[in-house]
CSV table of N, CA, C and O in Angstrom, one decimal:
chain,number,residue,atom,x,y,z
C,1,MET,N,7.9,-9.2,-61.0
C,1,MET,CA,8.0,-8.1,-61.4
C,1,MET,C,9.4,-7.6,-61.1
C,1,MET,O,10.2,-7.7,-60.6
C,2,TYR,N,10.0,-6.9,-62.5
C,2,TYR,CA,11.2,-6.4,-62.4
C,2,TYR,C,11.3,-4.6,-62.1
C,2,TYR,O,10.2,-4.0,-62.6
C,3,SER,N,12.2,-4.2,-61.7
C,3,SER,CA,12.7,-2.7,-61.9
C,3,SER,C,13.1,-2.3,-63.2
C,3,SER,O,13.1,-3.4,-63.9
C,4,ILE,N,13.1,-1.1,-63.3
C,4,ILE,CA,13.5,-0.6,-64.8
C,4,ILE,C,15.0,-1.1,-65.2
C,4,ILE,O,15.6,-1.4,-66.0
C,5,SER,N,15.6,-0.6,-63.9
C,5,SER,CA,17.3,-1.2,-63.6
C,5,SER,C,17.4,-3.0,-64.3
C,5,SER,O,18.1,-3.2,-64.7
C,6,GLU,N,16.6,-3.6,-63.6
C,6,GLU,CA,16.6,-5.0,-63.6
C,6,GLU,C,16.1,-5.6,-64.8
C,6,GLU,O,16.9,-6.3,-65.3
C,7,ILE,N,14.8,-4.7,-65.2
C,7,ILE,CA,14.9,-5.2,-67.0
C,7,ILE,C,15.8,-4.7,-68.0
C,7,ILE,O,16.0,-5.3,-69.1
C,8,ALA,N,16.4,-3.8,-67.6
C,8,ALA,CA,17.1,-2.9,-68.6
C,8,ALA,C,18.6,-4.1,-68.8
C,8,ALA,O,19.2,-4.7,-70.0
C,9,GLU,N,19.0,-4.6,-67.6
C,9,GLU,CA,20.2,-5.7,-67.3
C,9,GLU,C,19.7,-6.7,-68.0
C,9,GLU,O,20.8,-7.3,-69.1
C,10,LYS,N,18.4,-7.6,-67.9
C,10,LYS,CA,18.1,-8.6,-68.3
C,10,LYS,C,18.1,-8.5,-70.1
C,10,LYS,O,18.3,-9.4,-70.7
C,11,VAL,N,17.4,-7.4,-70.7
C,11,VAL,CA,17.7,-7.2,-71.8
C,11,VAL,C,18.9,-6.7,-72.7
C,11,VAL,O,18.9,-6.5,-73.9
C,12,ASP,N,19.6,-6.1,-71.7
C,12,ASP,CA,20.9,-5.4,-71.9
C,12,ASP,C,20.4,-4.5,-73.0
C,12,ASP,O,21.0,-4.0,-74.1
C,13,ILE,N,19.8,-3.3,-72.5
C,13,ILE,CA,19.9,-2.2,-73.0
C,13,ILE,C,19.7,-1.1,-72.1
C,13,ILE,O,19.0,-1.5,-70.6
C,14,SER,N,19.6,0.2,-72.4
C,14,SER,CA,19.6,1.3,-71.2
C,14,SER,C,18.3,1.4,-70.7
C,14,SER,O,17.2,1.2,-71.3
C,15,ALA,N,18.0,1.9,-69.2
C,15,ALA,CA,16.8,2.4,-68.9
C,15,ALA,C,16.6,3.7,-69.7
C,15,ALA,O,15.2,3.7,-70.1
C,16,HIS,N,17.4,4.6,-70.3
C,16,HIS,CA,16.9,5.7,-71.0
C,16,HIS,C,16.6,5.2,-72.3
C,16,HIS,O,15.2,5.7,-72.7
C,17,THR,N,16.8,4.0,-72.9
C,17,THR,CA,15.9,3.5,-74.1
C,17,THR,C,14.6,2.6,-73.8
C,17,THR,O,13.8,2.9,-74.7
C,18,LEU,N,14.7,2.5,-72.5
C,18,LEU,CA,13.2,1.6,-71.9
C,18,LEU,C,12.1,3.2,-71.7
C,18,LEU,O,11.0,2.9,-72.3
C,19,ARG,N,13.0,4.3,-71.2
C,19,ARG,CA,12.1,5.3,-71.0
C,19,ARG,C,11.6,5.8,-72.5
C,19,ARG,O,10.1,6.0,-72.9
C,20,TYR,N,12.5,6.0,-73.7
C,20,TYR,CA,12.3,6.3,-74.8
C,20,TYR,C,11.2,5.4,-75.2
C,20,TYR,O,9.9,5.7,-76.1
C,21,TYR,N,11.4,4.0,-75.6
C,21,TYR,CA,10.4,3.2,-75.5
C,21,TYR,C,8.9,3.2,-75.2
C,21,TYR,O,7.7,3.2,-75.8
C,22,GLU,N,8.6,3.5,-73.8
C,22,GLU,CA,7.5,3.9,-73.5
C,22,GLU,C,7.1,5.2,-73.8
C,22,GLU,O,5.9,5.4,-74.2
C,23,LYS,N,7.9,6.2,-74.3
C,23,LYS,CA,7.4,7.3,-74.7
C,23,LYS,C,7.0,7.4,-76.1
C,23,LYS,O,5.8,8.0,-76.2
C,24,GLU,N,7.3,6.3,-76.9
C,24,GLU,CA,6.6,6.1,-78.2
C,24,GLU,C,6.0,5.0,-78.4
C,24,GLU,O,5.6,4.8,-79.3
C,25,GLY,N,5.4,4.4,-77.2
C,25,GLY,CA,4.2,3.8,-77.2
C,25,GLY,C,4.3,2.3,-77.4
C,25,GLY,O,3.8,1.3,-77.6
C,26,ILE,N,6.1,2.0,-77.4
C,26,ILE,CA,6.4,0.4,-77.3
C,26,ILE,C,6.3,-0.7,-76.6
C,26,ILE,O,6.3,-1.3,-76.8
C,27,ILE,N,6.7,-0.2,-75.2
C,27,ILE,CA,6.3,-0.6,-74.3
C,27,ILE,C,5.1,0.1,-73.0
C,27,ILE,O,5.4,1.3,-73.5
C,28,ASP,N,4.5,-0.3,-72.4
C,28,ASP,CA,3.7,-0.2,-71.6
C,28,ASP,C,3.9,-0.2,-70.1
C,28,ASP,O,2.7,-1.4,-69.6
C,29,PRO,N,4.8,-0.1,-69.6
C,29,PRO,CA,5.2,-0.9,-68.0
C,29,PRO,C,3.7,-0.7,-67.0
C,29,PRO,O,3.2,0.6,-67.4
C,30,VAL,N,3.6,-1.3,-66.1
C,30,VAL,CA,2.8,-0.9,-65.1
C,30,VAL,C,3.3,0.0,-63.7
C,30,VAL,O,4.7,-0.3,-63.8
C,31,ARG,N,2.8,0.7,-63.3
C,31,ARG,CA,2.8,1.5,-62.5
C,31,ARG,C,3.0,1.4,-61.2
C,31,ARG,O,1.4,1.3,-60.9
C,32,ASN,N,3.4,1.1,-59.9
C,32,ASN,CA,3.0,1.0,-58.9
C,32,ASN,C,2.4,2.1,-57.9
C,32,ASN,O,2.2,2.7,-58.7
C,33,GLU,N,2.2,2.0,-56.9
C,33,GLU,CA,1.5,2.8,-56.1
C,33,GLU,C,2.1,4.4,-56.1
C,33,GLU,O,1.7,5.5,-55.9
C,34,ASN,N,3.4,4.1,-56.2
C,34,ASN,CA,4.6,5.1,-56.2
C,34,ASN,C,4.8,5.8,-57.5
C,34,ASN,O,5.7,6.8,-57.6
C,35,GLY,N,4.3,5.6,-58.2
C,35,GLY,CA,4.6,5.7,-59.9
C,35,GLY,C,5.8,4.9,-60.4
C,35,GLY,O,6.4,5.4,-61.5
C,36,ILE,N,6.2,4.0,-59.8
C,36,ILE,CA,7.4,3.7,-60.4
C,36,ILE,C,7.0,2.3,-61.2
C,36,ILE,O,6.0,1.4,-61.2
C,37,ARG,N,7.9,2.1,-62.4
C,37,ARG,CA,7.8,1.3,-63.3
C,37,ARG,C,8.1,0.2,-62.9
C,37,ARG,O,9.2,-0.5,-62.3
C,38,GLN,N,7.0,-0.6,-63.2
C,38,GLN,CA,7.3,-2.4,-63.3
C,38,GLN,C,7.2,-3.1,-64.4
C,38,GLN,O,6.4,-2.8,-65.1
C,39,PHE,N,8.2,-4.3,-64.7
C,39,PHE,CA,8.0,-4.8,-65.9
C,39,PHE,C,7.6,-6.3,-65.3
C,39,PHE,O,8.4,-6.7,-64.7
C,40,ASP,N,7.0,-7.1,-66.1
C,40,ASP,CA,7.1,-8.4,-65.9
C,40,ASP,C,7.2,-9.2,-67.2
C,40,ASP,O,8.3,-8.8,-67.9
C,41,GLU,N,7.3,-10.7,-67.3
C,41,GLU,CA,7.6,-11.3,-67.8
C,41,GLU,C,7.3,-11.2,-69.2
C,41,GLU,O,8.1,-11.4,-70.5
C,42,HIS,N,6.3,-11.1,-69.5
C,42,HIS,CA,5.4,-10.3,-70.8
C,42,HIS,C,6.2,-9.3,-71.2
C,42,HIS,O,6.4,-9.4,-72.4
C,43,HIS,N,6.7,-8.4,-70.5
C,43,HIS,CA,7.5,-7.2,-71.2
C,43,HIS,C,8.9,-7.5,-71.6
C,43,HIS,O,9.7,-7.3,-72.4
C,44,LEU,N,9.5,-8.4,-70.4
C,44,LEU,CA,10.9,-9.0,-70.5
C,44,LEU,C,10.7,-9.6,-72.4
C,44,LEU,O,11.9,-9.5,-72.9
C,45,GLN,N,9.6,-10.5,-72.3
C,45,GLN,CA,9.7,-11.2,-73.9
C,45,GLN,C,9.2,-10.4,-75.0
C,45,GLN,O,10.3,-10.2,-75.7
C,46,TRP,N,8.4,-9.5,-74.9
C,46,TRP,CA,8.3,-8.2,-75.7
C,46,TRP,C,9.8,-7.2,-76.1
C,46,TRP,O,9.9,-7.1,-77.2
C,47,LEU,N,10.2,-7.0,-75.2
C,47,LEU,CA,11.4,-6.3,-75.0
C,47,LEU,C,12.7,-7.0,-75.8
C,47,LEU,O,13.2,-6.1,-76.5
C,48,GLN,N,13.0,-8.4,-75.5
C,48,GLN,CA,13.8,-9.3,-76.4
C,48,GLN,C,13.4,-9.0,-77.4
C,48,GLN,O,14.2,-9.4,-78.6
C,49,PHE,N,12.1,-9.3,-77.9
C,49,PHE,CA,11.6,-9.2,-79.4
C,49,PHE,C,12.3,-7.9,-80.1
C,49,PHE,O,12.4,-7.7,-81.2
C,50,VAL,N,11.7,-6.6,-79.5
C,50,VAL,CA,12.1,-5.4,-79.9
C,50,VAL,C,13.2,-5.1,-79.9
C,50,VAL,O,14.2,-4.7,-81.2
C,51,LYS,N,14.5,-5.6,-79.3
C,51,LYS,CA,15.9,-5.5,-78.8
C,51,LYS,C,16.4,-6.1,-80.8
C,51,LYS,O,17.3,-5.5,-81.6
C,52,LYS,N,15.6,-7.4,-81.0
C,52,LYS,CA,16.2,-8.3,-82.0
C,52,LYS,C,15.6,-7.7,-83.2
C,52,LYS,O,16.5,-7.2,-84.4
C,53,LEU,N,14.4,-6.5,-83.3
C,53,LEU,CA,14.1,-5.7,-84.6
C,53,LEU,C,15.2,-5.0,-84.6
C,53,LEU,O,15.5,-4.7,-85.9
C,54,ARG,N,15.5,-4.1,-83.4
C,54,ARG,CA,16.3,-3.3,-84.0
C,54,ARG,C,18.0,-3.6,-83.9
C,54,ARG,O,18.8,-2.9,-84.7
C,55,GLU,N,18.2,-4.9,-83.4
C,55,GLU,CA,19.7,-5.2,-84.0
C,55,GLU,C,19.6,-5.4,-85.4
C,55,GLU,O,20.8,-5.5,-86.4
C,56,THR,N,18.6,-5.9,-86.1
C,56,THR,CA,18.6,-5.9,-87.5
C,56,THR,C,17.8,-4.8,-88.4
C,56,THR,O,17.4,-5.1,-89.6
C,57,GLN,N,18.2,-3.7,-87.8
C,57,GLN,CA,18.2,-2.6,-88.2
C,57,GLN,C,16.5,-2.0,-88.9
C,57,GLN,O,16.2,-1.2,-89.1
C,58,MET,N,15.4,-2.7,-87.6
C,58,MET,CA,14.4,-2.1,-88.1
C,58,MET,C,14.1,-1.0,-87.7
C,58,MET,O,14.3,-0.6,-86.4
C,59,PRO,N,13.4,0.1,-88.2
C,59,PRO,CA,13.3,1.7,-87.9
C,59,PRO,C,12.2,1.5,-86.4
C,59,PRO,O,11.5,0.9,-86.7
C,60,VAL,N,12.7,2.5,-85.6
C,60,VAL,CA,11.7,2.7,-84.7
C,60,VAL,C,10.1,3.0,-84.9
C,60,VAL,O,9.4,2.5,-84.6
C,61,SER,N,10.3,3.7,-86.1
C,61,SER,CA,8.8,3.7,-86.7
C,61,SER,C,8.0,2.4,-87.1
C,61,SER,O,6.9,2.6,-86.8
C,62,GLN,N,9.0,1.5,-87.4
C,62,GLN,CA,8.4,0.2,-88.3
C,62,GLN,C,7.8,-0.7,-86.9
C,62,GLN,O,6.7,-0.9,-86.7
C,63,ILE,N,8.5,-0.3,-85.7
C,63,ILE,CA,8.0,-1.1,-84.5
C,63,ILE,C,6.9,-0.5,-84.0
C,63,ILE,O,6.2,-1.1,-83.5
C,64,LYS,N,7.2,0.6,-84.4
C,64,LYS,CA,5.8,1.6,-83.5
C,64,LYS,C,4.6,1.3,-84.2
C,64,LYS,O,3.5,0.8,-83.6
C,65,GLU,N,4.7,1.0,-85.5
C,65,GLU,CA,3.6,0.6,-86.7
C,65,GLU,C,3.3,-1.0,-86.3
C,65,GLU,O,1.9,-1.4,-85.9
C,66,TYR,N,4.2,-1.7,-86.0
C,66,TYR,CA,3.9,-3.3,-85.3
C,66,TYR,C,3.1,-3.3,-84.0
C,66,TYR,O,2.0,-4.0,-83.7
C,67,THR,N,3.4,-2.4,-83.2
C,67,THR,CA,2.9,-2.4,-81.7
C,67,THR,C,1.5,-2.1,-82.0
C,67,THR,O,1.0,-2.3,-81.1
C,68,ARG,N,1.6,-0.7,-82.5
C,68,ARG,CA,0.1,-0.3,-82.7
C,68,ARG,C,-0.8,-1.4,-83.2
C,68,ARG,O,-1.8,-1.5,-82.8
C,69,LEU,N,-0.2,-2.2,-84.5
C,69,LEU,CA,-1.2,-3.2,-84.8
C,69,LEU,C,-1.7,-4.0,-83.9
C,69,LEU,O,-2.4,-4.7,-83.8
C,70,PHE,N,-0.4,-4.5,-83.2
C,70,PHE,CA,-0.5,-5.8,-82.2
C,70,PHE,C,-1.6,-5.4,-81.5
C,70,PHE,O,-2.4,-6.1,-80.4
C,71,LEU,N,-1.6,-4.1,-80.8
C,71,LEU,CA,-2.8,-3.7,-79.7
C,71,LEU,C,-3.8,-3.3,-80.1
C,71,LEU,O,-4.8,-4.0,-79.4
C,72,GLU,N,-4.1,-3.1,-81.3
C,72,GLU,CA,-5.3,-3.0,-82.0
C,72,GLU,C,-6.3,-4.7,-82.0
C,72,GLU,O,-7.4,-4.6,-82.1
C,73,GLY,N,-5.4,-5.5,-81.9
C,73,GLY,CA,-6.1,-6.9,-82.1
C,73,GLY,C,-5.9,-7.9,-83.1
C,73,GLY,O,-5.2,-7.4,-84.3
C,74,GLU,N,-6.5,-9.2,-83.2
C,74,GLU,CA,-6.2,-10.1,-84.1
C,74,GLU,C,-6.7,-9.6,-85.4
C,74,GLU,O,-6.0,-9.9,-86.5
C,75,HIS,N,-7.7,-8.5,-85.6
C,75,HIS,CA,-8.1,-8.3,-87.1
C,75,HIS,C,-7.1,-7.6,-87.9
C,75,HIS,O,-7.1,-7.3,-88.8
C,76,THR,N,-5.4,-7.5,-87.3
C,76,THR,CA,-4.5,-6.5,-88.0
C,76,THR,C,-3.3,-8.0,-88.0
C,76,THR,O,-2.3,-7.4,-88.6
C,77,ALA,N,-4.1,-9.0,-88.1
C,77,ALA,CA,-3.0,-10.1,-88.2
C,77,ALA,C,-2.2,-10.0,-89.4
C,77,ALA,O,-0.6,-10.3,-89.8
C,78,ASN,N,-2.9,-9.9,-90.7
C,78,ASN,CA,-2.1,-9.8,-91.8
C,78,ASN,C,-1.4,-8.4,-92.1
C,78,ASN,O,-0.3,-8.6,-92.4
C,79,ALA,N,-1.5,-7.4,-91.7
C,79,ALA,CA,-0.8,-6.5,-91.5
C,79,ALA,C,0.5,-6.5,-91.1
C,79,ALA,O,1.6,-6.1,-91.7
C,80,ARG,N,0.4,-7.4,-90.1
C,80,ARG,CA,1.6,-7.3,-89.1
C,80,ARG,C,2.7,-8.4,-89.8
C,80,ARG,O,3.8,-8.1,-89.6
C,81,LEU,N,1.5,-9.3,-90.5
C,81,LEU,CA,2.6,-10.5,-91.0
C,81,LEU,C,3.5,-9.8,-92.2
C,81,LEU,O,4.9,-10.1,-92.8
C,82,ARG,N,2.6,-9.0,-92.9
C,82,ARG,CA,3.4,-8.3,-93.8
C,82,ARG,C,4.4,-7.5,-93.6
C,82,ARG,O,6.0,-7.8,-94.2
C,83,LEU,N,4.3,-6.8,-92.5
C,83,LEU,CA,5.3,-6.0,-91.8
C,83,LEU,C,6.6,-7.0,-91.9
C,83,LEU,O,7.6,-6.7,-92.0
C,84,LEU,N,6.5,-7.9,-91.1
C,84,LEU,CA,7.5,-8.8,-90.3
C,84,LEU,C,8.3,-9.5,-91.9
C,84,LEU,O,9.3,-9.7,-91.5
C,85,GLU,N,7.2,-9.9,-92.8
C,85,GLU,CA,7.8,-10.3,-93.9
C,85,GLU,C,8.8,-9.5,-94.6
C,85,GLU,O,9.8,-9.8,-95.3
C,86,ASP,N,8.5,-8.4,-94.8
C,86,ASP,CA,9.4,-6.9,-95.4
C,86,ASP,C,10.7,-7.1,-94.4
C,86,ASP,O,11.5,-7.2,-95.1
C,87,HIS,N,10.5,-7.1,-93.2
C,87,HIS,CA,11.6,-6.9,-92.9
C,87,HIS,C,12.7,-8.4,-92.8
C,87,HIS,O,13.9,-8.0,-93.0
C,88,GLN,N,11.8,-9.4,-93.1
C,88,GLN,CA,12.8,-10.8,-93.0
C,88,GLN,C,13.4,-10.7,-94.6
C,88,GLN,O,14.5,-11.0,-94.7
C,89,GLN,N,12.5,-10.0,-95.3
C,89,GLN,CA,13.5,-10.1,-96.8
C,89,GLN,C,14.7,-8.8,-96.7
C,89,GLN,O,15.6,-9.1,-97.4
C,90,PHE,N,14.5,-8.1,-96.0
C,90,PHE,CA,15.5,-6.9,-95.8
C,90,PHE,C,16.4,-7.5,-94.8
C,90,PHE,O,17.7,-7.5,-95.7
C,91,ILE,N,16.3,-8.6,-94.0
C,91,ILE,CA,17.4,-9.0,-93.4
C,91,ILE,C,18.3,-9.9,-94.4
C,91,ILE,O,19.2,-10.2,-94.8
C,92,ARG,N,17.5,-10.8,-95.0
C,92,ARG,CA,17.9,-11.9,-96.6
C,92,ARG,C,18.8,-11.0,-97.1
C,92,ARG,O,19.9,-11.6,-97.8
C,93,ASP,N,18.2,-9.7,-97.3
C,93,ASP,CA,19.3,-9.1,-98.5
C,93,ASP,C,20.6,-8.7,-97.9
C,93,ASP,O,21.4,-8.8,-98.5
C,94,GLN,N,20.5,-8.2,-96.6
C,94,GLN,CA,21.8,-8.1,-96.0
C,94,GLN,C,22.7,-9.1,-96.2
C,94,GLN,O,23.8,-9.0,-95.9
C,95,ILE,N,21.7,-10.1,-95.6
C,95,ILE,CA,22.8,-11.5,-95.3
C,95,ILE,C,23.6,-11.8,-96.9
C,95,ILE,O,24.7,-12.1,-97.0
C,96,GLU,N,22.7,-11.6,-97.7
C,96,GLU,CA,23.1,-11.8,-99.4
C,96,GLU,C,24.5,-10.8,-99.5
C,96,GLU,O,25.7,-11.3,-100.0
C,97,THR,N,24.5,-9.3,-99.1
C,97,THR,CA,25.3,-8.7,-99.6
C,97,THR,C,26.6,-8.8,-98.1
C,97,THR,O,27.6,-9.0,-99.1
C,98,LEU,N,26.5,-9.3,-97.3
C,98,LEU,CA,27.6,-9.5,-96.6
C,98,LEU,C,28.1,-10.8,-96.9
C,98,LEU,O,29.2,-10.5,-96.8
C,99,LEU,N,27.5,-11.6,-97.2
C,99,LEU,CA,28.1,-12.7,-97.8
C,99,LEU,C,29.1,-12.7,-99.3
C,99,LEU,O,30.6,-12.9,-99.0
C,100,GLY,N,28.4,-11.8,-99.9
C,100,GLY,CA,29.3,-11.2,-101.2
C,100,GLY,C,30.7,-10.6,-100.6
C,100,GLY,O,31.6,-10.6,-101.5
C,101,THR,N,30.2,-9.5,-99.9
C,101,THR,CA,31.5,-8.8,-99.2
C,101,THR,C,32.5,-9.5,-98.5
C,101,THR,O,33.8,-9.7,-99.0
C,102,ASP,N,32.1,-10.9,-97.7
C,102,ASP,CA,32.9,-11.7,-97.2
C,102,ASP,C,34.0,-12.3,-98.3
C,102,ASP,O,34.8,-12.5,-97.8
C,103,ASP,N,32.9,-12.6,-99.5
C,103,ASP,CA,33.7,-13.6,-100.3
C,103,ASP,C,34.7,-12.7,-101.0
C,103,ASP,O,35.9,-13.0,-101.1
C,104,MET,N,34.4,-11.5,-101.5
C,104,MET,CA,35.5,-10.9,-101.9
C,104,MET,C,36.7,-10.2,-100.9
C,104,MET,O,37.7,-10.2,-101.1
C,105,LEU,N,36.5,-10.0,-99.7
C,105,LEU,CA,37.4,-9.6,-98.6
C,105,LEU,C,38.2,-10.8,-98.5
C,105,LEU,O,39.6,-10.6,-98.4
C,106,SER,N,37.7,-12.2,-98.4
C,106,SER,CA,38.5,-13.4,-98.6
C,106,SER,C,39.6,-13.4,-99.8
C,106,SER,O,40.8,-13.7,-100.1
C,107,LYS,N,39.3,-13.0,-100.5
C,107,LYS,CA,39.8,-13.1,-102.0
C,107,LYS,C,40.8,-12.0,-101.9
C,107,LYS,O,42.3,-12.5,-102.1
C,108,LYS,N,40.5,-11.0,-101.6
C,108,LYS,CA,41.6,-9.7,-101.4
C,108,LYS,C,42.8,-10.4,-100.3
C,108,LYS,O,43.9,-9.8,-100.5
C,109,ILE,N,42.6,-11.0,-99.5
C,109,ILE,CA,43.2,-11.1,-98.1
C,109,ILE,C,44.5,-12.3,-98.8
C,109,ILE,O,45.2,-12.3,-98.5
C,110,SER,N,43.8,-13.3,-99.5
C,110,SER,CA,44.7,-14.4,-99.9
C,110,SER,C,45.5,-14.2,-100.9
C,110,SER,O,46.4,-14.0,-100.9
C,111,ILE,N,45.3,-12.9,-101.7
C,111,ILE,CA,46.1,-11.8,-102.4
C,111,ILE,C,47.3,-11.5,-101.7
C,111,ILE,O,48.7,-11.4,-102.0
C,112,TYR,N,47.0,-10.9,-100.9
C,112,TYR,CA,47.8,-10.4,-99.6
C,112,TYR,C,49.0,-11.6,-99.1
C,112,TYR,O,50.1,-10.7,-99.3
C,113,LYS,N,48.2,-12.1,-98.5
C,113,LYS,CA,48.9,-13.4,-98.2
C,113,LYS,C,49.9,-13.7,-99.2
C,113,LYS,O,51.1,-14.1,-98.7
C,114,GLU,N,49.6,-14.0,-100.0
C,114,GLU,CA,50.7,-14.4,-101.3
C,114,GLU,C,51.8,-14.0,-101.5
C,114,GLU,O,52.9,-13.9,-101.7
C,115,LEU,N,51.2,-12.3,-101.7
C,115,LEU,CA,52.4,-11.5,-101.9
C,115,LEU,C,53.0,-11.2,-100.8
C,115,LEU,O,54.5,-10.9,-100.8
C,116,MET,N,53.0,-11.6,-99.3
C,116,MET,CA,53.8,-11.2,-98.5
C,116,MET,C,54.6,-12.5,-98.4
C,116,MET,O,56.1,-12.4,-98.1
C,117,GLU,N,53.8,-13.4,-98.8
C,117,GLU,CA,54.8,-15.1,-98.8
C,117,GLU,C,55.9,-14.9,-100.0
C,117,GLU,O,57.0,-15.1,-99.6
C,118,LYS,N,55.5,-14.5,-100.9
C,118,LYS,CA,56.6,-14.2,-101.9
C,118,LYS,C,57.7,-13.1,-101.6
C,118,LYS,O,58.5,-13.3,-101.7
C,119,SER,N,57.2,-12.3,-100.9
C,119,SER,CA,58.2,-11.1,-100.5
C,119,SER,C,59.4,-12.0,-99.6
C,119,SER,O,60.4,-11.3,-99.4
C,120,MET,N,58.6,-12.6,-98.5
C,120,MET,CA,59.5,-13.1,-97.8
C,120,MET,C,60.5,-14.5,-97.8
C,120,MET,O,61.6,-14.3,-97.6
C,121,MET,N,60.5,-14.8,-99.2
C,121,MET,CA,60.9,-15.6,-99.7
C,121,MET,C,62.1,-15.1,-100.5
C,121,MET,O,63.1,-15.9,-100.6
C,122,LYS,N,62.0,-14.0,-100.9
C,122,LYS,CA,63.6,-13.1,-101.6
C,122,LYS,C,64.1,-12.7,-100.6
C,122,LYS,O,64.2,-12.5,-99.6
């Protein structure tokens, strides 16, 4: 079992964020007899997944919806699949945009480098 500070360090998120996720129903830590939050390996894996979703700009509202569906059980598998497929398409669209921007920037950088080389030759 991990304390809130230990799990926060392992996942590289703040204890404040963990408390927020608990408040929003995204995570449900076990409480010991003193009321102290404790996290296990399942929580660790779940939080790593949630972190990846957040890093790829999935809104907390969608993560909450995914969590709700997950907790409802297997009969929600299609809805969870659609949610994840939609997010994957969002990520792919972002990658396409970023690659296009990277290409444009590479061309612009080449132009500036050429200009600088020409001005140094004079």
